[in-house]
């Protein structure tokens, strides 16, 4: 389950960090840049992705308000390994590494949340490897929808077919075909820019390990 920073901690972080407003489509940082800051999504939604040598984008995750990003690179004092782009107009809290460390020393809750986030990231990446290696196309889409609904604690997911395709390493035509099949089976309902899970149990049964 994704770790969300509670509102009271976000308010505290705003006092120590800088607030950045990123319009939809703008980049928070780019793969290969030096890492010196830690980020939290205060409002909005951002996309985490990489770009291959041939220019193909691979979406790793879409982060909502309360999510942390950019932590591993600055803790390791390394280059950014991904690009972060605002999906919608987003408010981002930007905190220097030394300020975050000082805040963690003062707040056990914040320190615990940061460690939980790191563990969650490891679990998420492990699951991505398993999904990529062992799931067929339908299972990849079902798994994506099922896990996103668990993270958001709701059955209405703000994803287009193109975003799902990028997140599952499938092409858009394949995703559209699968979503259409799920809709015809009464498992999902499709709206403009959104997908609503109508039958969660039926969706779960599509997964190989459920």
Coordinates of N, CA and C in Angstrom, one line a residue:
X1 N 0.8 -1.2 0.0 CA 0.0 0.0 0.0 C 0.9 1.2 0.0
X2 N 0.6 2.2 -0.9 CA 1.4 3.4 -1.0 C 1.3 4.2 0.3
X3 N 2.4 4.8 0.7 CA 2.5 5.7 1.9 C 2.0 7.1 1.5
X4 N 1.0 7.6 2.3 CA 0.6 9.0 2.0 C 1.0 9.8 3.2
X5 N 1.5 11.0 3.0 CA 1.9 11.9 4.0 C 0.6 12.6 4.5
X6 N 0.2 12.6 5.8 CA -1.0 13.2 6.3 C -0.9 14.7 6.2
X7 N -2.1 15.3 6.2 CA -2.2 16.8 6.0 C -1.4 17.6 7.0
X8 N -1.4 17.1 8.3 CA -0.6 17.8 9.3 C 0.9 17.9 9.1
X9 N 1.4 16.8 8.5 CA 2.8 16.7 8.2 C 3.1 17.6 6.9
X10 N 2.2 17.5 6.0 CA 2.3 18.4 4.8 C 2.4 19.9 5.2
X11 N 1.5 20.3 6.1 CA 1.5 21.6 6.6 C 2.9 22.0 7.2
X12 N 3.4 21.1 8.0 CA 4.7 21.3 8.6 C 5.8 21.4 7.6
X13 N 5.8 20.5 6.5 CA 6.8 20.5 5.5 C 6.8 21.8 4.7
X14 N 5.6 22.4 4.5 CA 5.4 23.6 3.7 C 6.2 24.8 4.4
X15 N 6.3 24.7 5.8 CA 6.9 25.8 6.5 C 8.4 25.7 6.3
X16 N 9.0 24.5 6.0 CA 10.4 24.4 5.9 C 10.9 24.3 4.4
X17 N 10.0 23.9 3.5 CA 10.4 23.8 2.1 C 9.9 24.9 1.3
X18 N 10.1 24.8 0.0 CA 9.6 25.8 -1.0 C 8.4 25.2 -1.7
X19 N 7.5 26.0 -2.1 CA 6.3 25.6 -2.8 C 6.5 25.9 -4.3
X20 N 6.4 24.9 -5.1 CA 6.5 25.0 -6.6 C 5.2 24.7 -7.2
X21 N 4.7 25.5 -8.1 CA 3.5 25.3 -8.9 C 3.9 24.9 -10.3
X22 N 3.5 23.6 -10.7 CA 3.8 23.1 -12.0 C 2.6 22.9 -12.8
X23 N 2.5 23.7 -13.9 CA 1.3 23.5 -14.8 C 1.3 22.1 -15.5
X24 N 0.2 21.6 -15.9 CA 0.1 20.3 -16.6 C 1.1 20.2 -17.7
X25 N 1.9 19.1 -17.8 CA 2.9 18.9 -18.8 C 4.3 19.5 -18.5
X26 N 4.4 20.2 -17.4 CA 5.8 20.7 -17.1 C 6.5 19.7 -16.2
X27 N 7.8 19.8 -16.3 CA 8.7 18.8 -15.6 C 9.2 19.4 -14.3
X28 N 9.1 18.5 -13.2 CA 9.6 18.9 -11.9 C 11.1 18.7 -11.9
X29 N 11.6 17.6 -12.5 CA 13.0 17.3 -12.8 C 13.1 16.3 -13.9
X30 N 14.3 16.2 -14.4 CA 14.5 15.4 -15.6 C 15.6 14.3 -15.3
X31 N 15.4 13.2 -15.9 CA 16.4 12.1 -15.7 C 17.8 12.6 -16.1
X32 N 18.8 12.3 -15.2 CA 20.2 12.7 -15.4 C 20.6 14.0 -14.6
X33 N 19.6 14.7 -14.1 CA 19.9 15.9 -13.3 C 20.5 15.5 -12.0
X34 N 21.3 16.5 -11.4 CA 21.8 16.3 -10.1 C 20.7 16.3 -9.1
X35 N 20.8 15.5 -8.0 CA 19.7 15.4 -7.0 C 20.2 16.1 -5.7
X36 N 19.4 17.0 -5.3 CA 19.7 17.7 -4.0 C 18.4 18.0 -3.2
X37 N 17.3 17.6 -3.7 CA 16.0 17.9 -3.0 C 15.1 16.7 -2.9
X38 N 14.2 16.8 -2.0 CA 13.2 15.8 -1.7 C 11.8 16.4 -2.0
X39 N 10.9 15.7 -2.6 CA 9.6 16.3 -3.0 C 8.4 15.6 -2.5
X40 N 7.3 16.3 -2.2 CA 6.0 15.8 -1.8 C 5.0 16.5 -2.7
X41 N 4.1 15.7 -3.2 CA 2.9 16.2 -3.9 C 1.9 16.7 -2.9
X42 N 1.8 18.1 -2.9 CA 0.8 18.7 -1.9 C -0.6 18.7 -2.6
X43 N -0.7 19.0 -3.9 CA -1.9 19.0 -4.6 C -1.6 18.6 -6.1
X44 N -2.6 17.9 -6.7 CA -2.4 17.5 -8.1 C -2.0 16.1 -8.3
X45 N -1.3 15.9 -9.4 CA -0.9 14.5 -9.8 C 0.3 14.6 -10.7
X46 N 1.3 13.8 -10.5 CA 2.5 13.8 -11.4 C 2.8 12.3 -11.9
X47 N 3.5 12.3 -13.0 CA 3.8 11.0 -13.6 C 5.3 10.8 -13.5
X48 N 5.7 9.6 -13.1 CA 7.1 9.1 -13.0 C 7.4 8.3 -14.2
X49 N 8.4 8.6 -15.0 CA 8.7 7.8 -16.2 C 10.2 7.9 -16.6
X50 N 10.6 7.0 -17.4 CA 11.9 6.9 -18.0 C 11.8 7.0 -19.5
X51 N 12.9 7.3 -20.1 CA 13.0 7.4 -21.6 C 14.1 6.5 -22.1
X52 N 13.8 5.6 -23.0 CA 14.8 4.6 -23.5 C 15.7 5.3 -24.5
X53 N 16.8 4.6 -24.9 CA 17.7 5.2 -25.9 C 17.1 5.5 -27.2
X54 N 16.0 4.8 -27.5 CA 15.3 5.1 -28.8 C 14.2 6.2 -28.6
X55 N 14.1 6.7 -27.4 CA 13.1 7.8 -27.2 C 11.7 7.3 -26.7
X56 N 11.6 6.1 -26.4 CA 10.3 5.5 -26.0 C 10.1 5.8 -24.5
X57 N 9.0 6.4 -24.1 CA 8.7 6.6 -22.7 C 8.1 5.4 -22.0
X58 N 8.4 5.2 -20.8 CA 7.9 4.1 -20.0 C 7.4 4.7 -18.6
X59 N 6.1 4.8 -18.4 CA 5.6 5.3 -17.2 C 5.7 4.2 -16.1
X60 N 6.3 4.6 -15.0 CA 6.5 3.7 -13.9 C 5.3 3.8 -12.9
X61 N 4.9 5.1 -12.6 CA 3.8 5.3 -11.6 C 3.3 6.7 -11.8
X62 N 2.0 6.8 -11.4 CA 1.4 8.2 -11.3 C 1.1 8.4 -9.8
X63 N 1.6 9.6 -9.3 CA 1.5 9.9 -7.9 C 0.5 11.0 -7.6
X64 N -0.3 10.7 -6.6 CA -1.3 11.7 -6.2 C -0.8 12.5 -5.0
X65 N -1.7 13.4 -4.5 CA -1.4 14.2 -3.4 C -1.0 13.4 -2.2
X66 N 0.0 13.8 -1.4 CA 0.5 13.0 -0.3 C 1.6 12.1 -0.6
X67 N 1.9 11.9 -1.8 CA 3.0 10.9 -2.2 C 4.4 11.6 -2.2
X68 N 5.4 10.9 -1.8 CA 6.8 11.3 -1.8 C 7.5 10.9 -3.1
X69 N 8.4 11.7 -3.6 CA 9.2 11.2 -4.7 C 10.6 12.0 -4.7
X70 N 11.5 11.4 -5.4 CA 12.9 12.0 -5.5 C 13.8 11.7 -4.4
X71 N 13.4 10.8 -3.5 CA 14.1 10.5 -2.2 C 15.4 9.7 -2.4
X72 N 15.3 8.6 -3.2 CA 16.4 7.7 -3.3 C 17.6 8.4 -4.0
X73 N 17.4 9.2 -5.0 CA 18.6 9.9 -5.7 C 19.3 10.8 -4.8
X74 N 18.6 11.6 -4.0 CA 19.3 12.6 -3.2 C 19.9 11.9 -1.9
X75 N 19.3 10.8 -1.4 CA 19.9 10.1 -0.3 C 21.2 9.4 -0.7
X76 N 21.3 9.0 -2.0 CA 22.5 8.3 -2.5 C 23.4 9.3 -3.1
X77 N 23.0 10.6 -3.2 CA 23.8 11.6 -3.8 C 24.2 11.3 -5.2
X78 N 23.2 10.9 -6.0 CA 23.3 10.4 -7.3 C 22.5 11.3 -8.3
X79 N 22.6 10.9 -9.6 CA 21.8 11.6 -10.6 C 20.3 11.1 -10.5
X80 N 19.4 11.9 -11.0 CA 18.0 11.5 -11.1 C 17.9 10.3 -12.1
X81 N 17.2 9.3 -11.7 CA 17.1 8.1 -12.6 C 15.8 8.1 -13.4
X82 N 14.9 9.1 -13.1 CA 13.6 9.2 -13.7 C 13.3 10.6 -14.0
X83 N 12.2 10.8 -14.8 CA 11.7 12.2 -15.1 C 10.3 12.3 -14.4
X84 N 10.0 13.4 -13.8 CA 8.8 13.7 -13.1 C 8.1 14.8 -13.9
X85 N 6.8 14.5 -14.3 CA 6.1 15.5 -15.1 C 4.7 15.7 -14.5
X86 N 4.2 16.9 -14.4 CA 2.9 17.2 -13.8 C 1.8 16.7 -14.8
X87 N 0.9 15.9 -14.4 CA -0.2 15.4 -15.2 C -1.3 16.5 -15.3
X88 N -1.6 17.1 -14.1 CA -2.5 18.3 -14.0 C -1.7 19.4 -13.3
X89 N -2.2 20.6 -13.2 CA -1.6 21.6 -12.4 C -1.4 21.1 -11.0
X90 N -0.1 21.2 -10.5 CA 0.2 20.5 -9.3 C 1.0 21.5 -8.4
X91 N 0.8 21.3 -7.1 CA 1.6 22.0 -6.1 C 2.6 21.1 -5.4
X92 N 3.8 21.4 -5.6 CA 4.9 20.5 -5.1 C 5.7 21.1 -4.0
X93 N 6.0 20.4 -2.9 CA 6.8 20.9 -1.8 C 8.2 20.4 -2.1
X94 N 9.2 21.3 -2.1 CA 10.6 21.0 -2.4 C 11.4 21.3 -1.2
X95 N 12.1 20.2 -0.7 CA 12.9 20.4 0.6 C 14.3 19.9 0.3
X96 N 15.3 20.7 0.8 CA 16.7 20.3 0.8 C 16.9 19.2 1.7
X97 N 17.9 18.4 1.3 CA 18.2 17.1 2.0 C 18.6 17.4 3.5
X98 N 19.4 18.4 3.7 CA 19.8 18.7 5.1 C 18.6 19.1 6.0
X99 N 17.6 19.8 5.3 CA 16.4 20.2 6.1 C 15.5 19.0 6.4
X100 N 15.4 18.1 5.5 CA 14.6 16.9 5.7 C 15.2 16.1 6.8
X101 N 16.5 15.9 6.8 CA 17.2 15.1 7.9 C 16.9 15.8 9.2
X102 N 17.0 17.1 9.3 CA 16.8 17.8 10.6 C 15.4 17.6 11.0
X103 N 14.4 17.7 10.1 CA 13.0 17.5 10.4 C 12.7 16.1 10.9
X104 N 13.4 15.1 10.3 CA 13.2 13.7 10.7 C 13.7 13.5 12.1
X105 N 14.8 14.2 12.5 CA 15.3 14.0 13.8 C 14.4 14.6 14.9
X106 N 13.6 15.5 14.4 CA 12.6 16.2 15.4 C 11.2 15.5 15.4
X107 N 10.9 14.7 14.3 CA 9.6 14.1 14.2 C 9.7 12.6 13.9
X108 N 9.4 11.8 14.9 CA 9.5 10.4 14.7 C 8.4 9.9 13.7
X109 N 7.3 10.6 13.6 CA 6.3 10.3 12.7 C 6.8 10.4 11.2
X110 N 7.4 11.6 11.0 CA 7.9 11.8 9.6 C 9.0 10.8 9.3
X111 N 9.9 10.5 10.2 CA 11.0 9.5 9.9 C 10.4 8.2 9.6
X112 N 9.4 7.8 10.4 CA 8.7 6.5 10.1 C 8.0 6.5 8.8
X113 N 7.4 7.6 8.4 CA 6.8 7.6 7.0 C 7.8 7.5 5.9
X114 N 8.9 8.2 6.1 CA 10.0 8.1 5.1 C 10.5 6.7 4.9
X115 N 10.7 6.0 6.0 CA 11.2 4.6 6.0 C 10.1 3.7 5.4
X116 N 8.9 3.9 5.7 CA 7.8 3.2 5.2 C 7.7 3.4 3.7
X117 N 7.9 4.6 3.2 CA 7.8 4.9 1.8 C 8.9 4.2 1.1
X118 N 10.1 4.1 1.6 CA 11.2 3.4 1.0 C 11.0 1.9 0.9
X119 N 10.4 1.3 1.9 CA 10.0 -0.1 1.9 C 9.0 -0.3 0.8
X120 N 8.0 0.6 0.8 CA 6.9 0.5 -0.2 C 7.4 0.5 -1.6
X121 N 8.4 1.4 -1.8 CA 9.0 1.5 -3.2 C 9.7 0.2 -3.6
X122 N 10.4 -0.4 -2.7 CA 11.0 -1.7 -3.0 C 10.0 -2.7 -3.3
X123 N 8.9 -2.8 -2.6 CA 7.8 -3.8 -2.8 C 7.2 -3.5 -4.2
X124 N 7.0 -2.2 -4.5 CA 6.3 -1.9 -5.7 C 7.2 -2.3 -6.9
X125 N 8.5 -2.0 -6.9 CA 9.4 -2.4 -8.0 C 9.5 -3.9 -8.1
X126 N 9.5 -4.6 -7.0 CA 9.5 -6.1 -7.1 C 8.3 -6.6 -7.8
X127 N 7.1 -6.0 -7.4 CA 5.9 -6.4 -8.1 C 5.9 -6.1 -9.6
X128 N 6.5 -5.0 -9.9 CA 6.5 -4.6 -11.3 C 7.3 -5.6 -12.1
X129 N 8.4 -6.1 -11.5 CA 9.2 -7.1 -12.2 C 8.4 -8.4 -12.4
X130 N 7.7 -8.8 -11.4 CA 6.9 -10.0 -11.5 C 5.8 -9.9 -12.5
X131 N 5.2 -8.7 -12.5 CA 4.1 -8.5 -13.5 C 4.6 -8.5 -14.9
X132 N 5.8 -7.9 -15.1 CA 6.3 -7.8 -16.4 C 6.7 -9.2 -17.0
X133 N 7.2 -10.0 -16.1 CA 7.7 -11.4 -16.5 C 6.6 -12.4 -16.6
X134 N 5.6 -12.3 -15.8 CA 4.6 -13.5 -15.6 C 3.2 -13.2 -16.0
X135 N 2.8 -11.9 -16.2 CA 1.4 -11.6 -16.4 C 1.2 -11.5 -17.9
X136 N 0.0 -11.9 -18.4 CA -0.4 -11.6 -19.8 C -1.0 -10.2 -19.9
X137 N -1.4 -9.8 -21.0 CA -1.9 -8.5 -21.2 C -3.1 -8.1 -20.4
X138 N -4.0 -9.0 -20.4 CA -5.3 -8.8 -19.6 C -4.9 -8.7 -18.1
X139 N -4.1 -9.6 -17.6 CA -3.7 -9.6 -16.2 C -2.9 -8.3 -15.8
X140 N -2.1 -7.8 -16.8 CA -1.4 -6.6 -16.5 C -2.4 -5.4 -16.3
X141 N -3.4 -5.3 -17.2 CA -4.4 -4.2 -17.0 C -5.2 -4.4 -15.8
X142 N -5.6 -5.7 -15.5 CA -6.4 -5.9 -14.3 C -5.7 -5.6 -13.1
X143 N -4.4 -6.0 -13.1 CA -3.5 -5.8 -11.9 C -3.3 -4.3 -11.7
X144 N -3.1 -3.5 -12.8 CA -3.0 -2.1 -12.6 C -4.2 -1.5 -12.0
X145 N -5.4 -1.8 -12.5 CA -6.6 -1.2 -12.0 C -6.9 -1.6 -10.6
X146 N -6.7 -2.9 -10.3 CA -6.9 -3.4 -8.9 C -6.0 -2.7 -7.9
X147 N -4.7 -2.6 -8.2 CA -3.8 -2.0 -7.3 C -4.0 -0.5 -7.1
X148 N -4.3 0.2 -8.2 CA -4.5 1.6 -8.2 C -5.8 1.9 -7.3
X149 N -6.8 1.1 -7.4 CA -8.0 1.3 -6.6 C -7.7 1.1 -5.1
X150 N -6.8 0.1 -4.8 CA -6.4 -0.1 -3.4 C -5.6 1.1 -2.9
X151 N -4.7 1.7 -3.7 CA -3.9 2.8 -3.3 C -4.8 4.0 -3.0
X152 N -5.8 4.3 -3.9 CA -6.6 5.4 -3.8 C -7.8 5.2 -2.9
X153 N -8.1 3.9 -2.5 CA -9.2 3.6 -1.7 C -10.5 4.0 -2.4
X154 N -10.6 3.9 -3.7 CA -11.8 4.2 -4.4 C -11.8 3.4 -5.7
X155 N -13.0 3.3 -6.3 CA -13.1 2.5 -7.5 C -13.2 3.4 -8.8
X156 N -13.1 4.7 -8.7 CA -13.1 5.6 -9.8 C -11.6 6.0 -10.0
X157 N -11.0 5.7 -11.1 CA -9.6 5.9 -11.4 C -9.4 6.9 -12.5
X158 N -8.7 8.0 -12.3 CA -8.5 9.0 -13.3 C -7.4 8.7 -14.3
X159 N -7.6 7.7 -15.1 CA -6.7 7.2 -16.1 C -7.3 7.1 -17.5
X160 N -6.6 7.6 -18.5 CA -7.0 7.3 -19.9 C -6.4 6.0 -20.3
X161 N -6.9 5.5 -21.5 CA -6.3 4.3 -22.0 C -4.8 4.5 -22.3
X162 N -4.4 5.6 -22.8 CA -3.0 5.9 -23.1 C -2.1 5.9 -21.9
X163 N -2.6 6.4 -20.8 CA -1.9 6.4 -19.5 C -1.7 5.0 -19.0
X164 N -2.8 4.2 -19.1 CA -2.7 2.8 -18.7 C -1.7 2.0 -19.5
X165 N -1.7 2.3 -20.8 CA -0.8 1.6 -21.8 C 0.7 1.9 -21.4
X166 N 0.9 3.2 -21.1 CA 2.3 3.6 -20.7 C 2.7 3.0 -19.4
X167 N 1.7 2.8 -18.5 CA 2.0 2.3 -17.2 C 2.2 0.8 -17.2
X168 N 1.7 0.1 -18.2 CA 1.8 -1.4 -18.2 C 2.7 -1.9 -19.4
X169 N 3.3 -1.0 -20.1 CA 4.2 -1.4 -21.2 C 3.4 -2.1 -22.3
X170 N 2.2 -1.7 -22.5 CA 1.4 -2.3 -23.6 C 1.1 -1.2 -24.5
X171 N 0.6 -1.5 -25.8 CA 0.2 -0.4 -26.7 C -1.2 0.0 -26.4
X172 N -1.6 1.2 -26.9 CA -2.9 1.7 -26.6 C -4.0 0.8 -27.2
X173 N -3.8 0.3 -28.4 CA -4.8 -0.5 -29.0 C -5.1 -1.7 -28.2
X174 N -4.1 -2.4 -27.6 CA -4.3 -3.6 -26.8 C -5.0 -3.2 -25.5
X175 N -4.7 -2.1 -24.9 CA -5.4 -1.7 -23.7 C -6.8 -1.3 -24.0
X176 N -7.1 -0.7 -25.0 CA -8.5 -0.3 -25.4 C -9.3 -1.6 -25.6
X177 N -8.7 -2.6 -26.3 CA -9.4 -3.9 -26.5 C -9.7 -4.5 -25.2
X178 N -8.8 -4.5 -24.3 CA -9.0 -5.2 -23.0 C -10.0 -4.5 -22.1
X179 N -9.9 -3.1 -22.1 CA -10.9 -2.3 -21.4 C -12.3 -2.5 -21.9
X180 N -12.4 -2.6 -23.2 CA -13.7 -2.9 -23.9 C -14.3 -4.2 -23.5
X181 N -13.4 -5.2 -23.4 CA -13.8 -6.6 -23.0 C -14.3 -6.6 -21.5
X182 N -13.6 -5.8 -20.7 CA -13.9 -5.7 -19.2 C -15.2 -5.0 -19.1
X183 N -15.5 -4.0 -19.9 CA -16.7 -3.3 -19.9 C -17.9 -4.1 -20.3
X184 N -17.7 -4.9 -21.4 CA -18.8 -5.8 -21.8 C -19.1 -6.9 -20.8
X185 N -18.1 -7.2 -20.0 CA -18.3 -8.2 -19.0 C -18.9 -7.7 -17.7
X186 N -19.1 -6.3 -17.7 CA -19.6 -5.7 -16.5 C -18.7 -5.5 -15.4
X187 N -17.4 -5.6 -15.7 CA -16.3 -5.4 -14.6 C -16.0 -4.0 -14.4
X188 N -15.9 -3.2 -15.5 CA -15.6 -1.8 -15.4 C -16.7 -1.0 -16.2
X189 N -16.7 0.3 -15.9 CA -17.5 1.3 -16.6 C -16.6 2.4 -17.1
X190 N -16.6 2.8 -18.3 CA -15.7 3.8 -18.9 C -16.4 5.1 -19.0
X191 N -15.7 6.1 -18.5 CA -16.1 7.5 -18.6 C -15.0 8.3 -19.3
X192 N -15.2 9.5 -19.7 CA -14.2 10.3 -20.3 C -13.1 10.6 -19.3
X193 N -11.9 10.1 -19.5 CA -10.7 10.4 -18.6 C -10.8 9.6 -17.3
X194 N -11.8 8.7 -17.2 CA -11.9 7.9 -15.9 C -12.3 6.5 -16.3
X195 N -12.0 5.6 -15.4 CA -12.4 4.2 -15.4 C -13.0 3.8 -14.1
X196 N -14.2 3.3 -14.0 CA -14.8 2.9 -12.7 C -14.9 1.4 -12.6
X197 N -14.4 0.9 -11.5 CA -14.5 -0.6 -11.3 C -15.9 -0.9 -10.8
X198 N -16.6 -1.7 -11.6 CA -18.0 -2.0 -11.2 C -18.1 -3.3 -10.5
X199 N -17.2 -4.3 -10.8 CA -17.2 -5.6 -10.1 C -15.8 -5.9 -9.6
X200 N -15.5 -5.5 -8.4 CA -14.2 -5.7 -7.9 C -13.8 -7.2 -7.8
X201 N -14.7 -8.0 -7.3 CA -14.4 -9.4 -7.2 C -14.1 -10.1 -8.5
X202 N -14.8 -9.7 -9.6 CA -14.6 -10.3 -10.9 C -13.2 -9.9 -11.4
X203 N -12.8 -8.6 -11.1 CA -11.5 -8.1 -11.5 C -10.4 -8.8 -10.8
X204 N -10.6 -9.0 -9.5 CA -9.6 -9.7 -8.7 C -9.4 -11.2 -9.2
X205 N -10.4 -11.8 -9.7 CA -10.3 -13.2 -10.2 C -9.5 -13.3 -11.4
X206 N -9.3 -12.2 -12.1 CA -8.4 -12.2 -13.3 C -6.9 -12.3 -13.0
X207 N -6.6 -12.0 -11.8 CA -5.2 -12.0 -11.4 C -4.7 -13.4 -11.1
X208 N -3.5 -13.7 -11.5 CA -3.0 -15.1 -11.3 C -2.7 -15.5 -9.9
X209 N -2.5 -14.5 -9.0 CA -2.1 -14.9 -7.6 C -3.2 -14.6 -6.7
X210 N -4.5 -14.5 -7.2 CA -5.6 -14.1 -6.3 C -6.5 -15.4 -6.2

